[in-house]
Structures are given as C-alpha cells and as structure tokens.
CSV table of C-alpha atoms in Angstrom, one decimal:
chain,number,residue,atom,x,y,z
N,1,ASP,CA,-0.3,-0.3,-0.1
N,2,GLN,CA,1.9,2.9,-1.0
N,3,GLN,CA,0.2,6.3,1.0
N,4,VAL,CA,3.2,8.2,-0.7
N,5,LYS,CA,3.2,8.4,-4.6
N,6,GLN,CA,5.8,9.9,-6.3
N,7,ASN,CA,3.7,9.0,-10.1
N,8,SER,CA,7.2,10.8,-12.4
N,9,PRO,CA,10.4,8.8,-11.2
N,10,SER,CA,12.4,10.8,-13.8
N,11,LEU,CA,12.1,14.8,-14.8
N,12,SER,CA,14.5,16.6,-16.8
N,13,VAL,CA,14.7,20.5,-17.1
N,14,GLN,CA,16.1,23.6,-18.6
N,15,GLU,CA,18.6,25.3,-16.8
N,16,GLY,CA,17.1,28.6,-15.4
N,17,ARG,CA,13.8,27.5,-16.3
N,18,ILE,CA,11.0,25.6,-13.1
N,19,SER,CA,11.1,22.5,-12.1
N,20,ILE,CA,8.1,21.4,-10.9
N,21,LEU,CA,7.8,17.3,-9.1
N,22,ASN,CA,4.0,16.2,-7.7
N,23,CYS,CA,3.3,14.3,-4.8
N,24,ASP,CA,0.0,12.6,-4.0
N,25,TYR,CA,-0.9,10.9,-0.6
N,26,THR,CA,-4.0,9.0,0.2
N,27,ASN,CA,-3.7,9.1,4.2
N,28,SER,CA,-5.7,12.1,6.1
N,29,MET,CA,-3.8,11.8,9.1
N,30,PHE,CA,-1.1,12.9,7.4
N,31,ASP,CA,-0.4,15.9,9.0
N,32,TYR,CA,3.7,17.4,8.0
N,33,PHE,CA,5.2,17.0,4.7
N,34,LEU,CA,8.4,17.5,3.6
N,35,TRP,CA,11.1,17.1,0.6
N,36,TYR,CA,14.5,15.4,1.1
N,37,LYS,CA,17.3,16.5,-2.0
N,38,LYS,CA,19.7,12.8,-2.6
N,39,TYR,CA,22.9,12.7,-4.1
N,40,PRO,CA,24.8,9.3,-5.1
N,41,ALA,CA,26.8,7.9,-2.3
N,42,GLU,CA,25.3,10.1,0.2
N,43,GLY,CA,22.6,10.1,2.4
N,44,PRO,CA,18.9,12.3,1.5
N,45,THR,CA,19.2,15.7,3.2
N,46,PHE,CA,16.7,17.8,4.2
N,47,LEU,CA,15.1,20.7,1.9
N,48,ILE,CA,11.9,22.1,3.2
N,49,SER,CA,8.8,21.1,4.9
N,50,ILE,CA,5.1,22.5,5.2
N,51,SER,CA,2.8,21.5,7.8
N,52,SER,CA,-0.8,20.8,6.9
N,53,ILE,CA,-2.0,24.0,8.1
N,54,LYS,CA,-0.6,25.7,5.7
N,55,ASP,CA,-0.5,25.6,2.1
N,56,LYS,CA,3.0,27.4,0.9
N,57,ASN,CA,5.9,27.2,2.7
N,58,GLU,CA,9.0,29.4,0.7
N,59,ASP,CA,13.2,28.8,1.6
N,60,GLY,CA,15.0,30.9,-1.0
N,61,ARG,CA,14.5,28.9,-5.0
N,62,PHE,CA,12.1,26.4,-3.1
N,63,THR,CA,8.6,26.7,-2.5
N,64,VAL,CA,6.4,23.4,-1.8
N,65,PHE,CA,2.8,23.7,-2.2
N,66,LEU,CA,0.1,21.8,-0.7
N,67,ASN,CA,-3.3,20.6,-1.7
N,68,LYS,CA,-5.2,19.1,1.0
N,69,SER,CA,-8.4,18.8,-0.7
N,70,ALA,CA,-6.7,17.0,-3.7
N,71,LYS,CA,-3.8,15.4,-1.3
N,72,HIS,CA,-1.1,16.6,-3.0
N,73,LEU,CA,1.3,18.1,-2.8
N,74,SER,CA,4.5,20.1,-4.9
N,75,LEU,CA,7.8,21.6,-5.0
N,76,HIS,CA,9.4,24.7,-7.0
N,77,ILE,CA,12.1,24.9,-7.7
N,78,VAL,CA,12.8,29.0,-9.6
N,79,PRO,CA,15.1,28.9,-11.4
N,80,SER,CA,16.9,25.7,-11.8
N,81,GLN,CA,20.3,24.9,-11.5
N,82,PRO,CA,22.9,22.3,-12.0
N,83,GLY,CA,23.4,21.6,-9.2
N,84,ASP,CA,19.8,20.8,-8.5
N,85,SER,CA,20.2,17.1,-10.6
N,86,ALA,CA,19.7,15.0,-7.8
N,87,VAL,CA,16.3,12.5,-7.1
N,88,TYR,CA,14.3,14.2,-4.3
N,89,PHE,CA,12.3,12.3,-2.2
N,90,CYS,CA,8.6,13.3,-0.8
N,91,ALA,CA,7.9,12.2,3.0
N,92,ALA,CA,4.9,12.4,5.3
N,93,SER,CA,4.4,12.4,9.0
N,94,PRO,CA,0.9,11.3,10.4
N,95,GLY,CA,0.5,12.9,14.5
N,96,ALA,CA,4.4,13.3,14.6
N,97,GLN,CA,4.8,9.4,14.0
N,98,LYS,CA,7.1,8.3,11.4
N,99,LEU,CA,7.9,9.0,8.6
N,100,VAL,CA,6.4,7.2,5.0
N,101,PHE,CA,8.2,8.1,1.5
N,102,GLY,CA,7.9,8.1,-1.9
N,103,GLN,CA,9.5,6.2,-4.2
N,104,GLY,CA,11.4,9.8,-5.6
N,105,THR,CA,11.4,11.9,-8.6
N,106,ARG,CA,15.3,11.9,-10.3
N,107,LEU,CA,16.0,15.7,-11.7
N,108,THR,CA,17.7,16.5,-14.4
N,109,ILE,CA,19.0,19.7,-15.2
N,110,ASN,CA,20.1,20.4,-18.5
N,111,PRO,CA,22.8,23.1,-19.1
R,1,ASP,CA,28.0,16.0,6.2
R,2,SER,CA,25.2,15.5,7.9
R,3,GLY,CA,26.7,14.2,11.0
R,4,VAL,CA,25.4,11.1,11.2
R,5,THR,CA,27.8,8.8,10.4
R,6,GLN,CA,27.4,4.9,9.6
R,7,THR,CA,30.0,1.9,9.2
R,8,PRO,CA,30.6,-0.2,7.4
R,9,LYS,CA,30.6,1.6,3.9
R,10,HIS,CA,29.6,-1.9,2.1
R,11,LEU,CA,28.9,-5.2,3.3
R,12,ILE,CA,29.4,-7.9,0.6
R,13,THR,CA,28.0,-11.4,2.7
R,14,ALA,CA,26.4,-14.7,1.8
R,15,THR,CA,22.9,-16.3,2.4
R,16,GLY,CA,21.8,-17.1,6.2
R,17,GLN,CA,24.6,-15.2,7.3
R,18,ARG,CA,24.7,-12.3,10.2
R,19,VAL,CA,25.6,-8.8,10.0
R,20,THR,CA,26.1,-6.3,12.0
R,21,LEU,CA,25.8,-2.3,11.2
R,22,ARG,CA,26.4,0.9,12.9
R,23,CYS,CA,25.1,4.0,13.4
R,24,SER,CA,26.0,7.1,15.8
R,25,PRO,CA,23.6,10.2,15.5
R,26,ARG,CA,24.9,14.0,15.3
R,27,SER,CA,25.7,14.9,18.4
R,28,GLY,CA,22.9,15.8,20.6
R,29,ASP,CA,20.1,14.1,19.1
R,30,LEU,CA,18.3,11.2,21.1
R,31,SER,CA,16.4,9.2,18.2
R,32,VAL,CA,17.5,7.4,16.0
R,33,TYR,CA,15.8,5.9,13.0
R,34,TRP,CA,16.1,3.0,10.2
R,35,TYR,CA,15.8,2.4,7.0
R,36,GLN,CA,16.0,0.5,4.1
R,37,GLN,CA,16.0,0.9,0.3
R,38,SER,CA,15.7,-1.8,-2.0
R,39,LEU,CA,16.4,-1.1,-6.1
R,40,ASP,CA,14.2,1.8,-7.4
R,41,GLN,CA,12.0,1.7,-4.0
R,42,GLY,CA,11.2,4.4,-2.1
R,43,LEU,CA,13.1,4.8,1.6
R,44,GLN,CA,11.4,2.4,3.9
R,45,PHE,CA,10.9,2.8,7.4
R,46,LEU,CA,12.8,0.2,9.4
R,47,ILE,CA,12.4,1.1,13.4
R,48,GLN,CA,13.1,4.4,15.7
R,49,TYR,CA,15.1,4.7,19.2
R,50,TYR,CA,14.2,7.4,21.3
R,51,ASN,CA,16.7,8.0,24.4
R,52,GLY,CA,17.4,4.1,24.0
R,53,GLU,CA,13.5,2.8,24.6
R,54,GLU,CA,11.9,1.5,21.2
R,55,ARG,CA,9.0,4.1,19.7
R,56,ALA,CA,7.9,3.1,16.7
R,57,LYS,CA,8.2,0.9,14.7
R,58,GLY,CA,7.6,-0.1,11.0
R,59,ASN,CA,8.3,-3.0,8.5
R,60,ILE,CA,10.6,-4.4,10.5
R,61,LEU,CA,11.5,-8.7,9.1
R,62,GLU,CA,12.0,-10.3,12.7
R,63,ARG,CA,15.0,-11.7,11.6
R,64,PHE,CA,15.9,-8.3,11.8
R,65,SER,CA,16.5,-6.6,15.3
R,66,ALA,CA,18.2,-3.3,16.5
R,67,GLN,CA,19.3,-1.3,20.0
R,68,GLN,CA,20.2,1.8,20.8
R,69,PHE,CA,22.9,1.8,23.7
R,70,PRO,CA,23.2,3.7,26.6
R,71,ASP,CA,25.8,6.6,24.3
R,72,LEU,CA,23.2,6.9,22.1
R,73,HIS,CA,24.5,5.1,18.8
R,74,SER,CA,22.5,2.3,17.4
R,75,GLU,CA,23.3,-1.3,15.4
R,76,LEU,CA,21.0,-2.7,13.3
R,77,ASN,CA,21.0,-7.1,13.4
R,78,LEU,CA,20.1,-8.7,10.3
R,79,SER,CA,20.0,-12.6,10.0
R,80,SER,CA,19.9,-15.6,8.5
R,81,LEU,CA,20.1,-12.9,5.7
R,82,GLU,CA,18.5,-13.6,1.8
R,83,LEU,CA,19.0,-12.1,-1.7
R,84,GLY,CA,16.4,-10.0,-1.0
R,85,ASP,CA,17.7,-8.2,1.6
R,86,SER,CA,20.8,-6.6,-0.5
R,87,ALA,CA,19.6,-3.0,-0.1
R,88,LEU,CA,20.8,0.4,1.1
R,89,TYR,CA,20.5,0.8,5.1
R,90,PHE,CA,20.0,4.4,5.9
R,91,CYS,CA,20.3,5.8,9.4
R,92,ALA,CA,19.1,9.0,10.4
R,93,SER,CA,18.7,10.6,13.6
R,94,SER,CA,17.2,13.8,14.7
R,95,VAL,CA,16.6,15.8,18.1
R,96,ALA,CA,13.4,15.0,19.9
R,97,ALA,CA,11.0,12.2,19.1
R,98,ASN,CA,9.3,13.5,16.3
R,99,PRO,CA,10.0,12.0,13.4
R,100,ASP,CA,10.2,15.6,11.6
R,101,GLU,CA,13.8,16.9,10.0
R,102,GLN,CA,15.7,13.8,10.4
R,103,TYR,CA,19.4,13.8,9.4
R,104,PHE,CA,20.7,11.0,7.3
R,105,GLY,CA,24.0,8.9,7.5
R,106,PRO,CA,25.7,8.2,4.1
R,107,GLY,CA,24.1,4.6,4.4
R,108,THR,CA,25.3,1.2,4.2
R,109,ARG,CA,25.3,-0.6,0.9
R,110,LEU,CA,24.8,-4.2,1.8
R,111,THR,CA,25.1,-7.5,-1.3
R,112,VAL,CA,23.8,-11.0,0.1
R,113,THR,CA,25.6,-13.3,-2.2
C-alpha cells in the first residue's frame, strides 16, 4: 500500500527554468510533509517542509505547495541550477509518528 | 556532512549469515531511525529508537533487530540473510522524538550473495 506516491520517476528541465516535482498521498492523517534531496553515494538531506495548517512554504529558490483537498503537494524550484540535479523524495508524517517516503523523482537540470 | 556516521560503507556476505550495521547520531540527537532502500524503491522505515527505548516500528522483519545504547549509538542486526535483503540501509537522527527533519547518514550498502 503506497501511501505516498511520486508518479514521475524522472524529470528533465532546462537550467534557469522552473522545476515542478509532484507528490500525492492517500492517508488523510498525514499532517506534516517534507522534501528531501539525495545525491549519489550520500544520504538524503532535508530540503523544506510544510505543516497541514499551511498551503505554502518558501525558502529561497524552493517553494512547497500543499493542496489538502486533492491530497497533493508539489515542490517548485526557481530558477533551476545544475546543482539541483538529484533524486527528490517526498515524505509525510501522521501526527508526529514515522515518516512515509515516496519512491523519489530523479531531476536532471540541463545546461 | 550531516554529522551522522554509519559503518561499514559496504558489506558483502552470503545467504544465511548475520551482519551488524552501526550508526552514530549527530551530537545531541536522541532519536535514531533505520531505513531500507531496495533497488528503485523509496525509503522504507524500519524502526525508531528514542533515548534508548524503541519508539516506533515500521516494516521490520522478525529476522532484523535493533538497539540503541546508552551512548546513543545504534546497531541494526540482520540475520538469516536472504538475497532480497540486499539494499542500502540508512540511519537517520533527530533531536526529539518527532520524526520531522531527520539527518541521514551516508548509508551502508549490503550485498547478499
């Protein structure tokens, strides 16, 4: 039962453009959502998070949007840079319990 | 560098064997989490310890066990290994019991032959 789904295994974006990574969830008990970024041969690193009481959170070039009615969140990266090429994982937490991760989306930024 | 260390980096062993993976959390972090990432899969939560006590359990097999020691380092023991146990095993830590904003180690790659 995949409670957190990232339906795009990969995404390719031109440098300078916007990258939009999507994530859907099924469990309405999820109240905290996070995005992690992972480079090869390294562990995931925390990028940005959002509580279910908000619908948007911004940190520099990264913005996360949450649509609770659609059970959908997205990560926007503007402008995209070559160093953003990595695997991005969406994760969700039901009431300060364990994190449930999606399968990841590999983002490639082309020069 | 997240401050979380994991040893060994790589481990190759045979089916039926037992291995121990070790994790040292960031200084000051009381929670340790273990995850398994198989090929092309997301991270599957296995187990969490907080200040020496088991706090949450995920999809951890009965052949696997973990503990957190008084100095807060943690070990994940995998026994009666099967080919399907080949995966990356990540340890993460956080300050509090809440699983938000975890810091991940570089992982241990386990290959079972």
